XYZ file of C-alpha atoms in Angstrom:
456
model
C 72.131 179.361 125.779
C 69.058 178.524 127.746
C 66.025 177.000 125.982
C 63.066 178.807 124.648
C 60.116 176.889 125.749
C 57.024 176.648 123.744
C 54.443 177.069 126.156
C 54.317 179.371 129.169
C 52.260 178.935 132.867
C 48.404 179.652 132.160
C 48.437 178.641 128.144
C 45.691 176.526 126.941
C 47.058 173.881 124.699
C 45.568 171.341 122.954
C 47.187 167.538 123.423
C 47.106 163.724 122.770
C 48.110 161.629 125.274
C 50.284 158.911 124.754
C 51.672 157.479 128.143
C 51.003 156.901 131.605
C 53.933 157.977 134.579
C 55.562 155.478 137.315
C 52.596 157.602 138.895
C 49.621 157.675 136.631
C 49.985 160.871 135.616
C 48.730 161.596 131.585
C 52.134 162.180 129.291
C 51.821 164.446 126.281
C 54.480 166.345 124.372
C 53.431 169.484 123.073
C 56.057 170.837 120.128
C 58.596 167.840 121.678
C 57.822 169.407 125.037
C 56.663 166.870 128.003
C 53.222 167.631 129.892
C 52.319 165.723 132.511
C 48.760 165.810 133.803
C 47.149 164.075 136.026
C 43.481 162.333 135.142
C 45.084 162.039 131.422
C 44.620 158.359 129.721
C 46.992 157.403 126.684
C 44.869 157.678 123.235
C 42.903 160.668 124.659
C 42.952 163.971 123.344
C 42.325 167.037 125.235
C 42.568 170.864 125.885
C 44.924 171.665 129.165
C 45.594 174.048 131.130
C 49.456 174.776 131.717
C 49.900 175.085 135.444
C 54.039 174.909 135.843
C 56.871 175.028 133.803
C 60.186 173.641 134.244
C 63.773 173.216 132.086
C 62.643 169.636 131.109
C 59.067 169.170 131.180
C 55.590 171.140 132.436
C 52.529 170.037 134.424
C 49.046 170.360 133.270
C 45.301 170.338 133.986
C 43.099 168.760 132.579
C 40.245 171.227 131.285
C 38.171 169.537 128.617
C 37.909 165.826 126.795
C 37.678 165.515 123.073
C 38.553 162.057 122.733
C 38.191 159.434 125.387
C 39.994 156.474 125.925
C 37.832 153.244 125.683
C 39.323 152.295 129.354
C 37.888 155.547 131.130
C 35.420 155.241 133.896
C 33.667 158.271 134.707
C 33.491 158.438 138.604
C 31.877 161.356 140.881
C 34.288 163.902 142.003
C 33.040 163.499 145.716
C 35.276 163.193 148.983
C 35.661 159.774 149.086
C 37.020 159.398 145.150
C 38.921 163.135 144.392
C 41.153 162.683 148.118
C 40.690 158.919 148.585
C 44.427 157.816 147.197
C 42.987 156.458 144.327
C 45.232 157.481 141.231
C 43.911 154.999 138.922
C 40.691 154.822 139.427
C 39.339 156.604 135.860
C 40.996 153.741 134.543
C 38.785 150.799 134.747
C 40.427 147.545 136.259
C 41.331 146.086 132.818
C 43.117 149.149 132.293
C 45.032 149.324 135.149
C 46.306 145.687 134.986
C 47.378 146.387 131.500
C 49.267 149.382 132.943
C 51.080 147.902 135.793
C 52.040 144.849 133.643
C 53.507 147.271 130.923
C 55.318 149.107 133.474
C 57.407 146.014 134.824
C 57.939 144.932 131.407
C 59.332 148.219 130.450
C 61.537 148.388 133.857
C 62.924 145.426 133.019
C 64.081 145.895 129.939
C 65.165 149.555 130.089
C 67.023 149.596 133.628
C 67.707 145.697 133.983
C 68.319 144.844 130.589
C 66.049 141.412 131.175
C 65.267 140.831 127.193
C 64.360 136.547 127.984
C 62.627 136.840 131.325
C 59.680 134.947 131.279
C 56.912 137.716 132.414
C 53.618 136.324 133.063
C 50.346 138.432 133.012
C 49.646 140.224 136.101
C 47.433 138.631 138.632
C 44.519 141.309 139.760
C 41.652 140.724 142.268
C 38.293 139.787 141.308
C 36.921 142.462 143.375
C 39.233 145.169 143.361
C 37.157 147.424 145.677
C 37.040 147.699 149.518
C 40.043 145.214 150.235
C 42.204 147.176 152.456
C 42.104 145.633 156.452
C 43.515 149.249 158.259
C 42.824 153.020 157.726
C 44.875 155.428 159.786
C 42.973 158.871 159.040
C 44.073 161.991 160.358
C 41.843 164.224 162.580
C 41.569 168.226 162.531
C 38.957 171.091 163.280
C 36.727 172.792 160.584
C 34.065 175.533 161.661
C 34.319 174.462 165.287
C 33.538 170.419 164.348
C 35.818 167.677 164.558
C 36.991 165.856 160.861
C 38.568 162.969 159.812
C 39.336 162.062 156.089
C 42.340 162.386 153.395
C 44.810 165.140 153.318
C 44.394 167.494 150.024
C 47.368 166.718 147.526
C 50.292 168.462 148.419
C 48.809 169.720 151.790
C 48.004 169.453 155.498
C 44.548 170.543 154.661
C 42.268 167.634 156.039
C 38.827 166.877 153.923
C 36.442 164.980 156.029
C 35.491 162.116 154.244
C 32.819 159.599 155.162
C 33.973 156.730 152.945
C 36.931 155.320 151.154
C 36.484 152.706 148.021
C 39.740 150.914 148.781
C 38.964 150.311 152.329
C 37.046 147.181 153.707
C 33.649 148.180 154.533
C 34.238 147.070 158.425
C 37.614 149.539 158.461
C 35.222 152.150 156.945
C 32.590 151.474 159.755
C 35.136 151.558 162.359
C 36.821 155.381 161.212
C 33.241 156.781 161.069
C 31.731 155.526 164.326
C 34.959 156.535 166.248
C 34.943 160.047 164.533
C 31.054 160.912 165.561
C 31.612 160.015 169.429
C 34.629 161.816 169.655
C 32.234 164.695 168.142
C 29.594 164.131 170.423
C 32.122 163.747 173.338
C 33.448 166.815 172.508
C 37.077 165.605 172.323
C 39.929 168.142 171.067
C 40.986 167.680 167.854
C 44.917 168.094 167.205
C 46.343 171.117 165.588
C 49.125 170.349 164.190
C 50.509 174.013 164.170
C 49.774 175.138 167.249
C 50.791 171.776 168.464
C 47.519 171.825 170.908
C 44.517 169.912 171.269
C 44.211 165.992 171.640
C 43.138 163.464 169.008
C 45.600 163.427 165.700
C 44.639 160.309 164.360
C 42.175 157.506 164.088
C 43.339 153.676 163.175
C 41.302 150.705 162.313
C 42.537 147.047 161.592
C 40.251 144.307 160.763
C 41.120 140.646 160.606
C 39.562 139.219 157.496
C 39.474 135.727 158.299
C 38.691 136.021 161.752
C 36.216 139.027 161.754
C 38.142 140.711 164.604
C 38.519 144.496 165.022
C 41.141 146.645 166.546
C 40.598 151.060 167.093
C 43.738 152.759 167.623
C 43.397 156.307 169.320
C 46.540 158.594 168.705
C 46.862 161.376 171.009
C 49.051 164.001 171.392
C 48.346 164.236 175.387
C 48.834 160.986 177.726
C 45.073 161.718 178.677
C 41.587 161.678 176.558
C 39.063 164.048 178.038
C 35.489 161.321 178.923
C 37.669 158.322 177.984
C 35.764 155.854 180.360
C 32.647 156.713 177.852
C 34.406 157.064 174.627
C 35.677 153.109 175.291
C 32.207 151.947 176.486
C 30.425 153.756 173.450
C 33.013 152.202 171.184
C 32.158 148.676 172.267
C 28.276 149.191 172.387
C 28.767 150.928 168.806
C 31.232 148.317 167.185
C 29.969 144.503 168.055
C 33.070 143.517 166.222
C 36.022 145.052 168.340
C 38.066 143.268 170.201
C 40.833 145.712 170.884
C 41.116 150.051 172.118
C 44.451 150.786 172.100
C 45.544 154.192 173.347
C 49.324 155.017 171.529
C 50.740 158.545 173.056
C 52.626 161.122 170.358
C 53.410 164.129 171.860
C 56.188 165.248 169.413
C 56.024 167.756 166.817
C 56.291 165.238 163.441
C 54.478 163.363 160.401
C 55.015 160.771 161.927
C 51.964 159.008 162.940
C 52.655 156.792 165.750
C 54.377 157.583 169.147
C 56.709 155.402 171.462
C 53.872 154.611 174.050
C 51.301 152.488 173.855
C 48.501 150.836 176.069
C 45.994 148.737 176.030
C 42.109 150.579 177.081
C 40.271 147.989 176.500
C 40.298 143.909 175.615
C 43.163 142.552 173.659
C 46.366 143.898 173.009
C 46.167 141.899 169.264
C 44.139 140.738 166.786
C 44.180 138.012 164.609
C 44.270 136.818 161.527
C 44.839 134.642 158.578
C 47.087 133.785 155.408
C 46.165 130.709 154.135
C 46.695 128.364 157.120
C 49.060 130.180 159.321
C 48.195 132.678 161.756
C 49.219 136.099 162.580
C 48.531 138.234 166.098
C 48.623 141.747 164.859
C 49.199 144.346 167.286
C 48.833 148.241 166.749
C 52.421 148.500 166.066
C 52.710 145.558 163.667
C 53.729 145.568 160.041
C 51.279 143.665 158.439
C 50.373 143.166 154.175
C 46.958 145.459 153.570
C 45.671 143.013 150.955
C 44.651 139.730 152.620
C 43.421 138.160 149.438
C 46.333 139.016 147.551
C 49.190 138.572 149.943
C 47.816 134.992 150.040
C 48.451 135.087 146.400
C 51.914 136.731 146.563
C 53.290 134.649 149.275
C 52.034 131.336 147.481
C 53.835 132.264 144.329
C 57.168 132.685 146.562
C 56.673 129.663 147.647
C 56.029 128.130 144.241
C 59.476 129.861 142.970
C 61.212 128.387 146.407
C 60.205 124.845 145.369
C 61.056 123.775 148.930
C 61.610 119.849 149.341
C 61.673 119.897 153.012
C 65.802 119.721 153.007
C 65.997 123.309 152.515
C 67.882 125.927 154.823
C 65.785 129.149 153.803
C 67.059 132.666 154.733
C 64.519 135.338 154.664
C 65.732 138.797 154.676
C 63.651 142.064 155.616
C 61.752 139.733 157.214
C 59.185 141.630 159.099
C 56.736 140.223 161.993
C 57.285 136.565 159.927
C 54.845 136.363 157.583
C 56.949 135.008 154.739
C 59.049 133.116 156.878
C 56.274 131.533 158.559
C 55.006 130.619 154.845
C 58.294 128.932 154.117
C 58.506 127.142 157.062
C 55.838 124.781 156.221
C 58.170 122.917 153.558
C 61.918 124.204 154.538
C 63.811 122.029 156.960
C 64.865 125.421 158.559
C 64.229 129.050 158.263
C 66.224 132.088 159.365
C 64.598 135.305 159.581
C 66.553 139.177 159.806
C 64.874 141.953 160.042
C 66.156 145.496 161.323
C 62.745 145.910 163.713
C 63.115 144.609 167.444
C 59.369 145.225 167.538
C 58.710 143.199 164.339
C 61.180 140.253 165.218
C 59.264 139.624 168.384
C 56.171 139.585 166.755
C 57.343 136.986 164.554
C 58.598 134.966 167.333
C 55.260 134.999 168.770
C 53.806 134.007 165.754
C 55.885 130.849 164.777
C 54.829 129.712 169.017
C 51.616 130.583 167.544
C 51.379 128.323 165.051
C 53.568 125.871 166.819
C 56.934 126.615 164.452
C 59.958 124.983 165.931
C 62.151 125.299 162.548
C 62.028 128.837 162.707
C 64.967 131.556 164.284
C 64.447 135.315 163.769
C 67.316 137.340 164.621
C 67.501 141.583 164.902
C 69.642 143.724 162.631
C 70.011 145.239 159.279
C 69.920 142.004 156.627
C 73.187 143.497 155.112
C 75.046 142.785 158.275
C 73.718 140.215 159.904
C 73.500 137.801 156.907
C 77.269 138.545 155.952
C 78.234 137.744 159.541
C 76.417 134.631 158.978
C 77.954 133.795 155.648
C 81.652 134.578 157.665
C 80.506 132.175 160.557
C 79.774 129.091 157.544
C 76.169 129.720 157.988
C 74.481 129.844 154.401
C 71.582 128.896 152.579
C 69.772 126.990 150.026
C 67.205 129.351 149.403
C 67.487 132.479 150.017
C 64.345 134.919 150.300
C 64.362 139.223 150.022
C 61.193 141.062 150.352
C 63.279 144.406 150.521
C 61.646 147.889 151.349
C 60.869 150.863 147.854
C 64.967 151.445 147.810
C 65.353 148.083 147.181
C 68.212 145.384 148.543
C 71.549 146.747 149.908
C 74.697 146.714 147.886
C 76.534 144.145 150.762
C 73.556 142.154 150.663
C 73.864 141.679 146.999
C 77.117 140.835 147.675
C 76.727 138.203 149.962
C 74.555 136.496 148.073
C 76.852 136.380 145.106
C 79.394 135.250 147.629
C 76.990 132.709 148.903
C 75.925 130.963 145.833
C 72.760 129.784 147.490
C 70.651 128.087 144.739
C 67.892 129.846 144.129
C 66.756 133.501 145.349
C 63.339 134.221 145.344
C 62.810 138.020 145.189
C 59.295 139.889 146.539
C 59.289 144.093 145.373
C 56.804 146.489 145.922
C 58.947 148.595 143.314
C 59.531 147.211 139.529
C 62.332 149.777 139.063
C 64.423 148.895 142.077
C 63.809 145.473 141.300
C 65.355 145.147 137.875
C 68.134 147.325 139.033
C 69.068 144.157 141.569
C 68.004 141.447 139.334
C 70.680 143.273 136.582
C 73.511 143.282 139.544
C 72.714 139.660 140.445
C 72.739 138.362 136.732
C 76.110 140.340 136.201
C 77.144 138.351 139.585
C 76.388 134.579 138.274
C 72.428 134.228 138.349
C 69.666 134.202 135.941
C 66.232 135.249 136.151
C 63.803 132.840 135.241
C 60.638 134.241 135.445
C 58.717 137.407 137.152
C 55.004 137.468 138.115
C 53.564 140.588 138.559
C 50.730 140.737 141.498
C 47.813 143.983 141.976
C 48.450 144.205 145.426
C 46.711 147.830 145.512
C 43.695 148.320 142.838
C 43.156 151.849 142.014
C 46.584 152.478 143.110
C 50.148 153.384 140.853
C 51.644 150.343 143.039
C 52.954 147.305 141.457
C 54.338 144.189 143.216
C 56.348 141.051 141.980
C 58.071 137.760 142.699
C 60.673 136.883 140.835
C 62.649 133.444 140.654
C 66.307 133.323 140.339
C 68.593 130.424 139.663
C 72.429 129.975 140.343
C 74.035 129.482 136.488
């Protein structure tokens, strides 16, 4: 007998908020009923509109406010706030740290079943505004003019946007400068259903620390109509770029970068800092958003490695290094996998960089290589996973059981995942000492943590 549900698409209800989802959407029940509506803050009460029903639960929007919570921040509905990415960002900063810390504590104790971790308060950025170092905007056509901005929730429909609050001012400066000479140059924006025209995207990096500046055009053609005088009026227009990459993507796809890149003009890299060790970052390269907090993320790893300089490290989903490279300063060795060829010799160049001899990266999926290893009599001391959202492999979870190594310091950029692994590796002979929480993306849903685990 199917359910009778007590409100139907287009009702007006009234509701009291009393949760936040994994994505910072307002939860209300309405007659036991779920709602979920976005711009909703727990404590607040408020009339909605019922926009789609399902078997389990209904989504809303939000019409009027009778109660507010003392944590909302009113903000202008423009461009650069209603498309910018920013989920959070009604919810002043106090707010969201209180929210992102809940939300690993609840993980944790619902999916891992962690009741004596020690969970510290969540480390959040002083200024938690324009800290992002690259933009990658997508380009389109409206009333004959070229646009760059955010896509619409849910759409392809591009809203030019001038500004975005969580990028760096000089990433900001970058997007907008490119976008009006490729106006006045008259260049072809892509459309993406006819699969015609020229320029589908616009990338910006920006090295913090060094102050250097990288504009990556993505085309779908190998050519870009005037491209001698787009380059030169980039470099008059920008004082701070040091890089114009061309990359070619010709296919039909989401994906934003093709398989051919070159070099238009200066550099093929930038550079940059994390604390003391440097990083060339090239338009391909995976590289943290967040300078100011990666520095604090990768300095609590190494806190929770508590290398002597004895130490055979192994760092897992490795990357272009940047962990490794971090490690390296106290281990005795480090061994880096990661599945990336790109990445892996990225992070070779960076340990020559920063003249790294006790360093070896190797290519492959961590769940194979690092069992080989462990077959061969290769294992570790310390061993280090900064996994992607799905979290670590089952055989790599394995292996580690298998290998006993001492301690295993775990980096997530997903709480859930997280205490799912931490659960299989205390059920496998480890214990979870302590989890610190970092804001690596103000304004944002996202949540990232270090964790320390000891061998029992």
């Amino acid at each position: 007998m199917s359910r009778t549900l007590p409100v139907n698409k287009n009702d007006y209800i009234d509701v009291e908020f009393t949760d936040l989802t994994h994505d910072g959407m307002g939860v209300a029940k309405y007659e036991g009923y779920p709602i979920f509506v976005s711009n909703g803050l727990p404590s607040e009460k408020a009339k909605v509109k019922v926009i789609k029903t399902g078997k389990s639960y209904g989504v809303g929007r939000l019409i009027e406010l009778y109660e507010r919570s003392p944590y909302r921040v009113d903000i202008p509905r423009d461009e650069k706030h209603k498309y910018g990415g920013c989920q959070l960002e009604h919810l002043n900063y106090e707010g969201q740290l209180k929210y992102k810390e809940n939300q690993v504590r609840q993980v944790l104790s619902r999916i891992g079943k962690l009741e004596d971790v020690v969970i510290h308060p969540i480390l959040g950025m002083e200024e938690p505004l324009y800290y992002r170092n690259k933009a990658q905007v997508p380009v389109g056509e409206k009333d004959g003019k070229l646009i760059a901005g955010f896509f619409k929730p849910r759409s392809h429909e591009i809203v030019d946007t001038d500004e975005s609050v969580i990028q760096l001012p000089e990433v900001n400066e970058a997007i907008q400068v490119v976008k009006e000479i490729c106006r006045q140059l008259g260049i072809p924006a892509y459309n993406e259903v006819a699969h015609k025209g020229v320029l589908r995207h616009i990338m910006a990096r920006y090295g913090k620390q060094t102050g250097e500046l990288m504009v990556v055009l993505i085309t779908r053609t190998e050519d870009i109509p005037n491209k001698n005088r787009l380059v030169k009026e980039i470099v008059a227009r920008l004082p701070k770029v040091k890089s114009i990459v061309h990359n070619v993507n010709a296919k039909r796809t989401n994906v934003i970068l093709g398989e051919k890149t070159k070099v238009l003009w200066g550099n093929d890299v930038i550079y940059d800092y994390i604390g003391d060790v440097k990083f060339a970052i090239s338009a391909l390269s995976f590289y943290q958003v967040n300078p100011v907090q990666t520095k604090v993320l990768y300095e609590k790893a190494l806190e929770y490695a508590d290398l002597s300089g004895e130490e055979n490290v192994i760092d897992a989903y490795c990357g272009i290094g940047t962990i490794s490279l971090f490690l390296a300063q106290k281990a005795r060795k480090v061994f880096g996998v990661e599945v990336v060829k790109e990445a892996i010799e990225d992070a070779r160049k960076n340990a020559a960089l920063n003249g790294m001899t006790n360093v070896e990266f190797a290519v492959g999926e961590a769940e194979v290589v690092i069992p080989k290893w462990y077959k061969e009599g290769n294992t570790a001391d310390v061993l280090v996973v900064d996994p992607p959202r799905k979290g670590c492999d089952a055989a790599l979870l394995q292996t580690i059981i298998d290998m006993k190594p001492k301690k295993v310091v775990y980096v997530s950029c997903n709480p859930a995942t997280l205490a799912r692994d931490l659960r299989i590796l205390e059920d496998g002979g480890y214990k979870t000492i302590e989890v610190q929480p970092v804001d690596m993306f103000p304004m944002t849903t996202h949540v990232e943590c270090v964790s320390q685990i000891v061998l029992k």
